Tab-separated table of C-alpha atoms and ligand atoms in Angstrom:
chain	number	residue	atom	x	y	z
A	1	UNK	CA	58.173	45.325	104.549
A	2	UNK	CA	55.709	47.889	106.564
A	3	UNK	CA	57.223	48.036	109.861
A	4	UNK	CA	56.355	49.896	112.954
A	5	UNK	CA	59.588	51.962	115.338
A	6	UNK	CA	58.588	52.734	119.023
A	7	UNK	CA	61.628	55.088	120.481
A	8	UNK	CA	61.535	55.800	124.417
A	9	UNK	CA	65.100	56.396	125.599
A	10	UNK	CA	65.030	59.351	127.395
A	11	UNK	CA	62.568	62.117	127.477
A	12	UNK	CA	60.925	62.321	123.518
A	13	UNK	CA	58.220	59.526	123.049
A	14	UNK	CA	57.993	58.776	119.458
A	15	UNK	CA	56.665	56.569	117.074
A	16	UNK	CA	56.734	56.024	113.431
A	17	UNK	CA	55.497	53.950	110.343
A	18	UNK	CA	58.332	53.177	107.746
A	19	UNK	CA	58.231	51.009	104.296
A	20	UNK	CA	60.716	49.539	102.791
A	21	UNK	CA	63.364	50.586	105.110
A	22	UNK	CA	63.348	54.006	104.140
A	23	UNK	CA	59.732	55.315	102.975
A	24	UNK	CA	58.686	57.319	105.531
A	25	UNK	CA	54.362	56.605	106.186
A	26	UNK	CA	54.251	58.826	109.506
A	27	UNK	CA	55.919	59.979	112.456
A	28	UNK	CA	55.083	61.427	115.313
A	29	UNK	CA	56.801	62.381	118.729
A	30	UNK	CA	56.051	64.031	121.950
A	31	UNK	CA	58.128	65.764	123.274
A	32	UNK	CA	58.294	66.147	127.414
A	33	UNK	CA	60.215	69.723	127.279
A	34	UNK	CA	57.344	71.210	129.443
A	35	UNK	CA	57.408	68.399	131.626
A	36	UNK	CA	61.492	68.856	132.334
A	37	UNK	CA	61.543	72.276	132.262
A	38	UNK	CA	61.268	73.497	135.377
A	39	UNK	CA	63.780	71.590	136.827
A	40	UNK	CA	66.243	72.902	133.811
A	41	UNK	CA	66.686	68.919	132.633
A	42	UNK	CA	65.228	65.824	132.785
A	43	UNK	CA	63.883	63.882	135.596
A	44	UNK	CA	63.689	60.038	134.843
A	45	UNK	CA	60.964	59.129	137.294
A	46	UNK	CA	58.727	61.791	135.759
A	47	UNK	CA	59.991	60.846	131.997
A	48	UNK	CA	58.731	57.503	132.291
A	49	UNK	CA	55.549	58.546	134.147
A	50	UNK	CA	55.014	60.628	131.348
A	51	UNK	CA	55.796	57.694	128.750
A	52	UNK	CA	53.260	55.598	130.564
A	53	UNK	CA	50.807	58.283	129.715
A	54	UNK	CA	51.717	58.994	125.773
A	55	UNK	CA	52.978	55.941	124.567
A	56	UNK	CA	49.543	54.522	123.310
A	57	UNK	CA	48.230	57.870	121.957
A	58	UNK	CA	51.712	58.588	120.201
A	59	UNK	CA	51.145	54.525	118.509
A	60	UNK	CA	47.719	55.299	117.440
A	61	UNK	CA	48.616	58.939	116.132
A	62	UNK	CA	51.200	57.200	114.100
A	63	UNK	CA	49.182	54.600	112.427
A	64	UNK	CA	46.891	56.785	111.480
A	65	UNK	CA	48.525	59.271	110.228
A	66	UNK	CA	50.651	56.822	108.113
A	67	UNK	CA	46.474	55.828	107.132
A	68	UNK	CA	47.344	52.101	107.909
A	69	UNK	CA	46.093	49.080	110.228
A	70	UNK	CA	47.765	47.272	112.434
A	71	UNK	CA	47.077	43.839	110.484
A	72	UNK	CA	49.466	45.586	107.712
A	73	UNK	CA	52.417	45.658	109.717
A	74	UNK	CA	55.333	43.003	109.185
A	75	UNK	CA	57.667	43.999	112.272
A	76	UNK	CA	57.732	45.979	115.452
A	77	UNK	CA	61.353	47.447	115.705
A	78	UNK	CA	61.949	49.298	119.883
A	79	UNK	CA	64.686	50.747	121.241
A	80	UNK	CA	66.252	48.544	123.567
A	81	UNK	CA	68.645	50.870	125.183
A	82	UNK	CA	71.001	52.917	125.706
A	83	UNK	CA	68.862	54.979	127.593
A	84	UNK	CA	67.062	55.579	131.192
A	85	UNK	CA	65.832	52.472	132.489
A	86	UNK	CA	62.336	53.427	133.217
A	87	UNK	CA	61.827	55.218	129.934
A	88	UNK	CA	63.027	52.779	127.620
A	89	UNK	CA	60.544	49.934	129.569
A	90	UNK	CA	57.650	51.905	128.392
A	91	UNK	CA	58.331	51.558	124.853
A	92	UNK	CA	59.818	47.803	125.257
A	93	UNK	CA	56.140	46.833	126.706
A	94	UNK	CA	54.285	48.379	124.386
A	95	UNK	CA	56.671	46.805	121.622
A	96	UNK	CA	55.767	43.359	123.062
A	97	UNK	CA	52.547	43.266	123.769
A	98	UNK	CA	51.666	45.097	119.967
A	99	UNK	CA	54.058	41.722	118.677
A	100	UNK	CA	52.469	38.903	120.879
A	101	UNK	CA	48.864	40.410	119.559
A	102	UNK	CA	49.397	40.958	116.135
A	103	UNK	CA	51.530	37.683	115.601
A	104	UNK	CA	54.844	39.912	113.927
A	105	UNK	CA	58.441	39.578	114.997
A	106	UNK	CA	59.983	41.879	117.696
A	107	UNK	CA	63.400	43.490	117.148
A	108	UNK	CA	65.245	45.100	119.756
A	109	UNK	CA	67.524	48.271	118.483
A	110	UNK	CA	70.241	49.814	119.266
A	111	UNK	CA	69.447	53.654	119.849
A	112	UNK	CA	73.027	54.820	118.759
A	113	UNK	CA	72.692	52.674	115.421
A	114	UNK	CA	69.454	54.597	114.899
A	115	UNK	CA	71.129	57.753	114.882
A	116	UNK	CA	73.989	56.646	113.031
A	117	UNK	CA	71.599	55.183	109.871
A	118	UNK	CA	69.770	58.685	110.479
A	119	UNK	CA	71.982	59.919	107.568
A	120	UNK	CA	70.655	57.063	105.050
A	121	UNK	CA	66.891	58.131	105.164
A	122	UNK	CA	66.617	61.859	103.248
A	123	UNK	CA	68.523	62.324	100.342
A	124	UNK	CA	71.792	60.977	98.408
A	125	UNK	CA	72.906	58.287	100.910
A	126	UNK	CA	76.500	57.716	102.270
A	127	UNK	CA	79.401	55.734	100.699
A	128	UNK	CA	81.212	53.424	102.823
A	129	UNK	CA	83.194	53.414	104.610
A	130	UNK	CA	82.489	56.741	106.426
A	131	UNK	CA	83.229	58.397	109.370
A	132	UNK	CA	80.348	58.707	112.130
A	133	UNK	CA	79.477	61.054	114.562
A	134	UNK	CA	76.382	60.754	116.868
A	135	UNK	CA	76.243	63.925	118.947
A	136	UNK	CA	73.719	64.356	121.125
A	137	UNK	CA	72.501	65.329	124.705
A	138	UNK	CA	73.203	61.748	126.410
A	139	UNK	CA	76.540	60.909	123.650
A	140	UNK	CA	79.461	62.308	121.654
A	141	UNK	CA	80.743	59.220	119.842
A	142	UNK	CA	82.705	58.836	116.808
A	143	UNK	CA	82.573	56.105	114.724
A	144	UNK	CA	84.268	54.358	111.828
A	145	UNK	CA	81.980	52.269	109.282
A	146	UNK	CA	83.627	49.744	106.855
A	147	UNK	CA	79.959	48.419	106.160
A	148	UNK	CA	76.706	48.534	107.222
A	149	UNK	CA	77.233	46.467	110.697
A	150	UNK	CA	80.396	46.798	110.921
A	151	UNK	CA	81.215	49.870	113.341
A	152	UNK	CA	84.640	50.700	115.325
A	153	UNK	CA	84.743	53.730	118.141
A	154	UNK	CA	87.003	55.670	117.055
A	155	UNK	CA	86.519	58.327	119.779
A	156	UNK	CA	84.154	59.738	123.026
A	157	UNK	CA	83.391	62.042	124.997
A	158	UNK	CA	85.756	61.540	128.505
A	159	UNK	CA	82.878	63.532	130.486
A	160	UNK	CA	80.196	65.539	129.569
A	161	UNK	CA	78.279	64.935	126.137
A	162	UNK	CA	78.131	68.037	123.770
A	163	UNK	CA	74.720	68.485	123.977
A	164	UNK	CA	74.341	68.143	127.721
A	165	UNK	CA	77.382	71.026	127.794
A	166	UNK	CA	74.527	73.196	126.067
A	167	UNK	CA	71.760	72.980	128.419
A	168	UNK	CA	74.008	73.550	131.755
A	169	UNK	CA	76.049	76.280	130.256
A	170	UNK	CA	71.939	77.776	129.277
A	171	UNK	CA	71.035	76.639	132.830
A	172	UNK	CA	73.957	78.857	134.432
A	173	UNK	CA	73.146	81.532	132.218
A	174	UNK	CA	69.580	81.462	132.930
A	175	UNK	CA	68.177	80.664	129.664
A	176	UNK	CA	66.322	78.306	129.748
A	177	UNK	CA	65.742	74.388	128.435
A	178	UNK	CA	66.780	72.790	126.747
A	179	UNK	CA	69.435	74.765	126.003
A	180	UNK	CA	70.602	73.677	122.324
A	181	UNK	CA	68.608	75.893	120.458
A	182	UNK	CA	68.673	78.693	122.236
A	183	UNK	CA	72.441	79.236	122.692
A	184	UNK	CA	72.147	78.437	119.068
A	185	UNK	CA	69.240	81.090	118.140
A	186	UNK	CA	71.367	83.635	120.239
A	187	UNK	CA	74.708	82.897	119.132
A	188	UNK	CA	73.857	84.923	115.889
A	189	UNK	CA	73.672	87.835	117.383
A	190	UNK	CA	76.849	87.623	119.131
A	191	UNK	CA	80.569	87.249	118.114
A	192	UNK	CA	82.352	84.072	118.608
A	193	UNK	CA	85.705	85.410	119.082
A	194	UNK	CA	84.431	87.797	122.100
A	195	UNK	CA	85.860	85.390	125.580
A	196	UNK	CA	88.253	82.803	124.576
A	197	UNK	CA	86.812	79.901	126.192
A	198	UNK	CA	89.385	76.525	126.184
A	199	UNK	CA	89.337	73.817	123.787
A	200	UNK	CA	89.751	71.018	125.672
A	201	UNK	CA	92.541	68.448	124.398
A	202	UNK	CA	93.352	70.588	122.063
A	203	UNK	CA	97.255	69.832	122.076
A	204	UNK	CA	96.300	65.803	121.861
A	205	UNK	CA	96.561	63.850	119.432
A	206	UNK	CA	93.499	61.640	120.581
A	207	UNK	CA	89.990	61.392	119.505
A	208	UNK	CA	88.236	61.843	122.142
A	209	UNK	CA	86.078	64.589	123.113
A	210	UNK	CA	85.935	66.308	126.494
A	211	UNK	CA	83.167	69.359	127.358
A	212	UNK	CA	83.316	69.428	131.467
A	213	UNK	CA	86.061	72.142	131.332
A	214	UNK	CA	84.617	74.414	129.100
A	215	UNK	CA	81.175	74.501	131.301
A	216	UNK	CA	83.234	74.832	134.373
A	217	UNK	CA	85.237	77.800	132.493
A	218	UNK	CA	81.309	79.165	131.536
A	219	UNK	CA	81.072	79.278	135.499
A	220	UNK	CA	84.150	80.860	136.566
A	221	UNK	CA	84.136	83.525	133.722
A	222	UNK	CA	80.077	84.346	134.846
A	223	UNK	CA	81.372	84.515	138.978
A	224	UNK	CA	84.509	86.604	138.116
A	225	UNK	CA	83.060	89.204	135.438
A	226	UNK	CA	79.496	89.135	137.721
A	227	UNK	CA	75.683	88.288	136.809
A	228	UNK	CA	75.107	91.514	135.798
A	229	UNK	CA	78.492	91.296	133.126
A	230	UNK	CA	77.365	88.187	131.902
A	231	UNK	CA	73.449	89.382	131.225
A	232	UNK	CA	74.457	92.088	129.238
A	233	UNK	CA	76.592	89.557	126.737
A	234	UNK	CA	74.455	86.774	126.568
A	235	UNK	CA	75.132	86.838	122.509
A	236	UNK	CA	78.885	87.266	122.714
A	237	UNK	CA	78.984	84.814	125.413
A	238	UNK	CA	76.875	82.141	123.505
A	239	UNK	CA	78.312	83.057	120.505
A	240	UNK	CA	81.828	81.780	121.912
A	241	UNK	CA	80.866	79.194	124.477
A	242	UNK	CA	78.912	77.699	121.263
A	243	UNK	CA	82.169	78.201	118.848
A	244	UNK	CA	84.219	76.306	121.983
A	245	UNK	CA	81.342	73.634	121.653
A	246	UNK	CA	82.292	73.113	117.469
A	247	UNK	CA	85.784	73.834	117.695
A	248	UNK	CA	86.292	70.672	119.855
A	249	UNK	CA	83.891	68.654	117.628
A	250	UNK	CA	85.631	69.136	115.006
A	251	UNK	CA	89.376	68.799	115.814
A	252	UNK	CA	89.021	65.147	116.473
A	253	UNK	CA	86.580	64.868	113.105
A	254	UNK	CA	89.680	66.490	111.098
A	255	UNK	CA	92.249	63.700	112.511
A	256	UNK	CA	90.084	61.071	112.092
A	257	UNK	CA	90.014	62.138	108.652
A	258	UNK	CA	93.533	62.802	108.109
A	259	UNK	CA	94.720	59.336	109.936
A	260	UNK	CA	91.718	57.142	107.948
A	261	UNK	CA	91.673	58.595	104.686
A	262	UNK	CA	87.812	58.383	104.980
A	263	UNK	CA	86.484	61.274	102.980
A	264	UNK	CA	82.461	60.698	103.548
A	265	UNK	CA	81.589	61.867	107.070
A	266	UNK	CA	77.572	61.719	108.883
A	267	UNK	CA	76.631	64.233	111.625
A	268	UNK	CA	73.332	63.186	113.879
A	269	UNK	CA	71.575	63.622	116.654
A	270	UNK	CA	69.829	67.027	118.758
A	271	UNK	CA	73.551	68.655	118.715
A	272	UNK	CA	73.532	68.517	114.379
A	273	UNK	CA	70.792	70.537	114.620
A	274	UNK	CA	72.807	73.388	115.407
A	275	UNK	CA	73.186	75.965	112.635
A	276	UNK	CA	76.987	76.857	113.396
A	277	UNK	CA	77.690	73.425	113.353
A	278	UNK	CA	76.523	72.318	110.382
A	279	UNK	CA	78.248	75.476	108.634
A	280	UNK	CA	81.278	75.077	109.824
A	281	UNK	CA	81.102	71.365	108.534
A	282	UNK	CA	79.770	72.688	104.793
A	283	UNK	CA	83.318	74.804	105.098
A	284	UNK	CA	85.414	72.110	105.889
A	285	UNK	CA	83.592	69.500	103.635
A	286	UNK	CA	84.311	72.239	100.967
A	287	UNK	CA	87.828	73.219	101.744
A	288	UNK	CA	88.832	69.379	101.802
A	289	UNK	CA	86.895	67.828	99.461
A	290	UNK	CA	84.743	65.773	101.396
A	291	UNK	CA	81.408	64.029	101.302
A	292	UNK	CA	79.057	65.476	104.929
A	293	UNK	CA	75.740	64.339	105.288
A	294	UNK	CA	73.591	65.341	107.790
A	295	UNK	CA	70.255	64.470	108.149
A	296	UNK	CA	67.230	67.346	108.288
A	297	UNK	CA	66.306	68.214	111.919
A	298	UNK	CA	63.470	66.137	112.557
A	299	UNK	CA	66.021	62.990	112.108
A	300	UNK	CA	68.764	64.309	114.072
A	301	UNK	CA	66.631	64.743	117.427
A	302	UNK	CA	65.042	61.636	119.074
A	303	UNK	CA	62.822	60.154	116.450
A	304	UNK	CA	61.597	56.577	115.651
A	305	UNK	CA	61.793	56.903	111.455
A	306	UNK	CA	65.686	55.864	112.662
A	307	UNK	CA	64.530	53.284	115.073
A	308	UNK	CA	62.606	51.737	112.584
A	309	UNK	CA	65.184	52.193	109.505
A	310	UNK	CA	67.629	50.500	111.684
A	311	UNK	CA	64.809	47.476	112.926
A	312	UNK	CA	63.831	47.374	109.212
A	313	UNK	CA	67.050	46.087	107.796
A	314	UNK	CA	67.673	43.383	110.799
A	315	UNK	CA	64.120	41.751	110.456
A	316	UNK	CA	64.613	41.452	106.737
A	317	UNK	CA	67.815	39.587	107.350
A	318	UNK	CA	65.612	37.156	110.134
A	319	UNK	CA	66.861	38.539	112.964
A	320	UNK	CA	64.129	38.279	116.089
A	321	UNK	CA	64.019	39.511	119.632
A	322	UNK	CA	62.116	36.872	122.186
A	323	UNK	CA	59.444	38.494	124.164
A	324	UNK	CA	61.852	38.684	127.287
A	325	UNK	CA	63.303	41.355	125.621
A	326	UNK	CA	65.190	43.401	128.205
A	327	UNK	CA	65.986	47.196	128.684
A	328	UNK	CA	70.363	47.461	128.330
A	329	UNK	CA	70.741	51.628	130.276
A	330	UNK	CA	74.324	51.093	129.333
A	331	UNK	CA	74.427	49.157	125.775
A	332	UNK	CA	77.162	50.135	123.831
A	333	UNK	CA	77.378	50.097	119.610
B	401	KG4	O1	69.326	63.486	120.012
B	401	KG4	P1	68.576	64.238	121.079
B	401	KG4	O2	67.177	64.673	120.742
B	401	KG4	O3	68.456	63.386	122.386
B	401	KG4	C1	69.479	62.580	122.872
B	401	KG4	O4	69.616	61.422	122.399
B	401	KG4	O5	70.212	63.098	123.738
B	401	KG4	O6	69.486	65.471	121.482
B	401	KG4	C2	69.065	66.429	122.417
B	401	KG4	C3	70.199	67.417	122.617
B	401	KG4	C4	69.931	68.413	123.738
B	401	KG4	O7	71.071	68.452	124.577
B	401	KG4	C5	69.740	69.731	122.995
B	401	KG4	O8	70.147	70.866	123.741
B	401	KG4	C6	70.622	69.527	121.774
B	401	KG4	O9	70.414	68.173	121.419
B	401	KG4	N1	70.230	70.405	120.660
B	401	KG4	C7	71.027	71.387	120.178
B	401	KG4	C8	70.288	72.052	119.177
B	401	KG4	N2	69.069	71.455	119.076
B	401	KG4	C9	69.055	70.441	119.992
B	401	KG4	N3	72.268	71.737	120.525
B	401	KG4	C10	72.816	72.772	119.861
B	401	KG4	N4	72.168	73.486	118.905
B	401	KG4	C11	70.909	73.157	118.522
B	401	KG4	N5	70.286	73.852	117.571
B	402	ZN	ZN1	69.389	60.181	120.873
């Protein structure tokens, strides 16, 4: 089955060509970062403007990179939310309108189940059940999969999401957006255990996550010590805002593994792109045995090889989305 993903959530408009559920043809996204960036994040009205603009060159780039025709394709899989209203209507038209032309069934996906099947397309795939975590700039949500299908949350974020903690600690620091990578790319330079920065809930017992305080903390540490203090640190302060950021990931990771048993655990989306992330989780999958996959970069970020993987597998079991197929801002997985 040659099927066709068309991701538009937020700001990254993407689209890619996928066989057999996992046999990646093309993909291509474009990404709005110049667009956003000088107002240090992203403005809806202007991401779906922008959207309006790409989404037909981004489809077209796709097929032919992928060196296919439309008349090949079996299934159009979109995301269908949860996302910014405006944005994910680009991608929902365009998903219709290729479906009513070509004659092939529409599915509607879940952008959250994307990420989470992220894990399944490079490499050895997960076991079940396994222990989820989608981390990103709009969610920090873990998960607990018996099955493919079958998902329980297990845990969220009670405020901010870990990425969006990134790019306003990099806003009030000055550095840019978004802020991910470079709080990442500085971070090496600096030492994490220079300002002890809170973890928050770290006496609970909970697995939720919670990132407000720690940016707020960011704030109050750059007005006491001064502007001119905190310029001179930026690596020791990255370096420890950034090991505050992984610390609190990965408490509630380690007692959902202790209180499940679970030992096979995916990382994905923007935030598993980060480099002390993923070796902190290599140390911990090492010293306790367990099984961490985390998809190369290009899957973690906003991409529609997931949206597609995860479309893929419900159109071969016959599931169909009408044409009055409607944006969900707040669906939940
Ligand atoms: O998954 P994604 O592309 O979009 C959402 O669904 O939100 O994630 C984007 C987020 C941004 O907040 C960005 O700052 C963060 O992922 N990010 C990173 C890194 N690369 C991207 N955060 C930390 N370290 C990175 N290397
Ligand atoms: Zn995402």
């Amino acid at each position: 089955m040659r099927v066709l993903g068309i991701e538009t959530s937020c700001d990254d408009c993407a689209a890619a060509v996928l066989d057999d559920g996992n046999r990646i043809l093309s993909h291509v996204v474009h990404s709005q970062i110049d667009t956003h960036r000088p107002y240090g994040g992203v403005v809806p009205e202007l991401a779906s403007r922008n959207h309006l603009e790409k989404i037909v060159p981004v489809i077209r780039a796709a097929m032919e990179k992928a060196g296919v025709g439309f008349p090949s394709l079996d299934g159009i899989a979109v995301t269908r939310g949860p996302g910014l209203v405006g944005s994910l209507l680009v991608g929902l038209c365009a998903a219709k309108a290729l479906s009513f032309a070509l004659g092939i069934p529409l599915c509607g996906v879940n952008h959250l189940e994307g990420h989470l099947l992220a894990p399944f397309l490079e490499g050895e795939p997960p076991s079940f059940p396994l222990l989820g975590l989608v981390v990103s700039g709009g969610h920090t949500s873990l998960y607990e999969a018996a099955d493919m299908d079958s998902y329980r949350l297990l845990g969220e974020t009670r405020d901010d999401a870990a990425g969006e903690a990134f790019d306003k600690v990099a806003k009030l620091l000055g550095l840019g957006y978004p802020g991910g990578v470079v709080i990442d790319r500085l971070a090496r330079q600096g030492n994490p255990l220079a300002f002890p920065f809170p973890r928050a809930l770290s006496g609970s017992e909970g697995l939720d996550f919670s990132f407000s305080g720690l940016k707020t903390s960011v704030l109050y540490f750059v007005r006491r010590r001064g502007e001119a203090f905190a310029q001179d640190h930026l690596p020791d302060l990255a370096a420890s805002f950034q090991e505050a950021v992984v610390d609190s990931l990965l408490a509630p990771l380690g007692r959902a593994v202790a209180r499940t048993g679970i030992r096979t655990v995916t990382v994905s989306g923007g935030v598993a792109c980060n480099s002390r992330l993923r070796s902190r989780l290599a140390e911990m999958a090492e010293a306790q045995g367990l099984r961490v996959h985390i998809p190369p970069p290009f899957l973690c970020t906003d991409n529609a090889v997931m949206i597609a993987a995860a479309g893929a597998r419900r159109l071969a079991r016959g599931e169909r989305s009408s044409l009055s197929l409607n944006a969900e801002p707040d669906l939940s997985l």
